[in-house]
Tab-separated table of C-alpha atoms in Angstrom:
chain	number	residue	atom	x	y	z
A	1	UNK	CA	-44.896	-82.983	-48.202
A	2	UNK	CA	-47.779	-84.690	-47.974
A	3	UNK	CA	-50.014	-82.100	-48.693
A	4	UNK	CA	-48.634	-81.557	-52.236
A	5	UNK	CA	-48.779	-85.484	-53.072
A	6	UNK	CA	-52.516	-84.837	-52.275
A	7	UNK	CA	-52.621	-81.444	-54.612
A	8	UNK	CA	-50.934	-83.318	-57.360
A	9	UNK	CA	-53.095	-86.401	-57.204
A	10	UNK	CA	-56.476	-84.360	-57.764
A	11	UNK	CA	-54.612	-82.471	-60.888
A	12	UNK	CA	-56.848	-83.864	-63.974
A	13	UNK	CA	-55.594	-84.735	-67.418
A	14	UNK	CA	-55.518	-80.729	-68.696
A	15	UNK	CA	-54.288	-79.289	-65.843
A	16	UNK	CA	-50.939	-81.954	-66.068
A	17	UNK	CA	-50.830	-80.278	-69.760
A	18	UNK	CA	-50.608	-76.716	-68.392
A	19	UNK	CA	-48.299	-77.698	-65.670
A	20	UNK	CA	-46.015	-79.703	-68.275
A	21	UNK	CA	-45.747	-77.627	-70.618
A	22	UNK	CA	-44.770	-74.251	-68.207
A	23	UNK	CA	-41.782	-76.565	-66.701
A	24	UNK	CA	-40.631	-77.091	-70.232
A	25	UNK	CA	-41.187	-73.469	-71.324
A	26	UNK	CA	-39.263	-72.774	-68.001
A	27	UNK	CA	-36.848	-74.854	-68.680
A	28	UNK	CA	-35.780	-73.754	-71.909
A	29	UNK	CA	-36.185	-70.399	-71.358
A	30	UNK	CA	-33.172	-70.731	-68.054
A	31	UNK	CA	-31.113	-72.473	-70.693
A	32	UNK	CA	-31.132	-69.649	-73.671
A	33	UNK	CA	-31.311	-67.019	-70.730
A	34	UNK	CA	-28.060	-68.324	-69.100
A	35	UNK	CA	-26.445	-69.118	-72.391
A	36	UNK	CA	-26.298	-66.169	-74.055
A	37	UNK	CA	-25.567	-63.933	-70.796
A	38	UNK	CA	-22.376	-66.117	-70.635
A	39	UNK	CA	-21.779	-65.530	-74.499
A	40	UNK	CA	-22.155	-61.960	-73.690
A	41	UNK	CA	-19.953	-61.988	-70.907
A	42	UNK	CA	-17.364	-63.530	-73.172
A	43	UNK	CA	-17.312	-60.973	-75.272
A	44	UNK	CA	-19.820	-61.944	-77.895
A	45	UNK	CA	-22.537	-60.783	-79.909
A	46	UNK	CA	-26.192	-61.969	-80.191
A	47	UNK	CA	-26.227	-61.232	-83.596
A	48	UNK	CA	-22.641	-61.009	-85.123
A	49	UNK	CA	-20.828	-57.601	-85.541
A	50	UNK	CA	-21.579	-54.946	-87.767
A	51	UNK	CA	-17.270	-54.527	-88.186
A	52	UNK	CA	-16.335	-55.635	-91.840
A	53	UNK	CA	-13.327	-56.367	-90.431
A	54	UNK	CA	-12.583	-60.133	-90.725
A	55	UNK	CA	-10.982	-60.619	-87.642
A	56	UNK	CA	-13.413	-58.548	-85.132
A	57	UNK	CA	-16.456	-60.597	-86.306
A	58	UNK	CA	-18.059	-61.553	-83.433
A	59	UNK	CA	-15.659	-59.677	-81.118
A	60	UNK	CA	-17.166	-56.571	-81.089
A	61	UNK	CA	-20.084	-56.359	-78.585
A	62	UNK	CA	-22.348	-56.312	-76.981
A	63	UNK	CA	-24.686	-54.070	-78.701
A	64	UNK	CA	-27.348	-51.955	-77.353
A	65	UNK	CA	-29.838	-54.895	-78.949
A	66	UNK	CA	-27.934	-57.827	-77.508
A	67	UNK	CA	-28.734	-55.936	-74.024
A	68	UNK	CA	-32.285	-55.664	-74.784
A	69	UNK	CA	-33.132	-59.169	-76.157
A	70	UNK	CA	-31.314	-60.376	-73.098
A	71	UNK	CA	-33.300	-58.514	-71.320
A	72	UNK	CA	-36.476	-59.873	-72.870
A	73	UNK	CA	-35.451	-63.251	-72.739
A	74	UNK	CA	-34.772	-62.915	-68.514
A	75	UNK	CA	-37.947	-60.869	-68.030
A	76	UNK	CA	-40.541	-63.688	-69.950
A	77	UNK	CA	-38.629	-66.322	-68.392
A	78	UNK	CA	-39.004	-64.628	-64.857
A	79	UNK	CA	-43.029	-64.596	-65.967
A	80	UNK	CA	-43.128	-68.015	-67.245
A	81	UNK	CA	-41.292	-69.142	-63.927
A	82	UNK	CA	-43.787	-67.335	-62.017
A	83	UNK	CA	-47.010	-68.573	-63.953
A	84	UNK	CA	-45.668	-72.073	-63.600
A	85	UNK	CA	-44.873	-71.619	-59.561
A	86	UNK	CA	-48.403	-70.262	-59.573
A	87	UNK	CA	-50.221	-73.092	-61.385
A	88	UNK	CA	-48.211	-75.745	-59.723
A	89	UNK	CA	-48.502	-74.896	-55.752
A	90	UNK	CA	-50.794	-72.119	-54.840
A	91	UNK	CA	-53.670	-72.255	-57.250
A	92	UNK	CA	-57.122	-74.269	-56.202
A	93	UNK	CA	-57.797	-77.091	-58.361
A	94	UNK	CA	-61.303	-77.364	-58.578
A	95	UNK	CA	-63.252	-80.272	-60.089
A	96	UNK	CA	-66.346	-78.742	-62.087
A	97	UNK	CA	-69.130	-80.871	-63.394
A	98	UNK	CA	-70.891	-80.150	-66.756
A	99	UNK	CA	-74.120	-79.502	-65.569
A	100	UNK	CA	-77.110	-81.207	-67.973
């Protein structure tokens, strides 16, 4: 545990930015992710039915492009996670000085 308190301590103003904004990219990625995979478990459409029935609006689903947004969505998520995992524990901070 220690060791990390040291890694975060060294993190300079830009890297904090970089590491900030992936946990919120993250973290709003999980939350559309997961909330349209339970809309589409219910039943749902992404993007409304193509029925011009009244009463199947929104019933009928899901649609071959529902899958693959989903898909999309869990996929760049997965990456963002990743990049963020990446950036936050394993990669070296370095301090470089602007030579004159």
């Amino acid at each position: 545990m220690k060791n990390y308190f040291e890694r975060f301590k060294k993190f300079d103003v830009h890297y904090w930015i970089i590491v900030i904004s992936l946990f919120v990219v993250t973290f709003l990625g999980l939350y559309f992710s997961i909330g349209m995979s339970v809309k589409m478990a219910s039943g749902y459409t992404l993007f409304g039915s193509s029925s011009t029935l009244p009463k199947d609006v929104e019933r009928i689903g899901p649609t071959s492009s529902d899958i693959l947004v989903l898909t999309i969505f869990w996929i760049s998520t997965a990456i963002v996670l990743l990049t963020f995992i990446y950036y936050s524990f394993i990669k070296k901070v370095d301090k470089k000085e602007i030579e004159k």
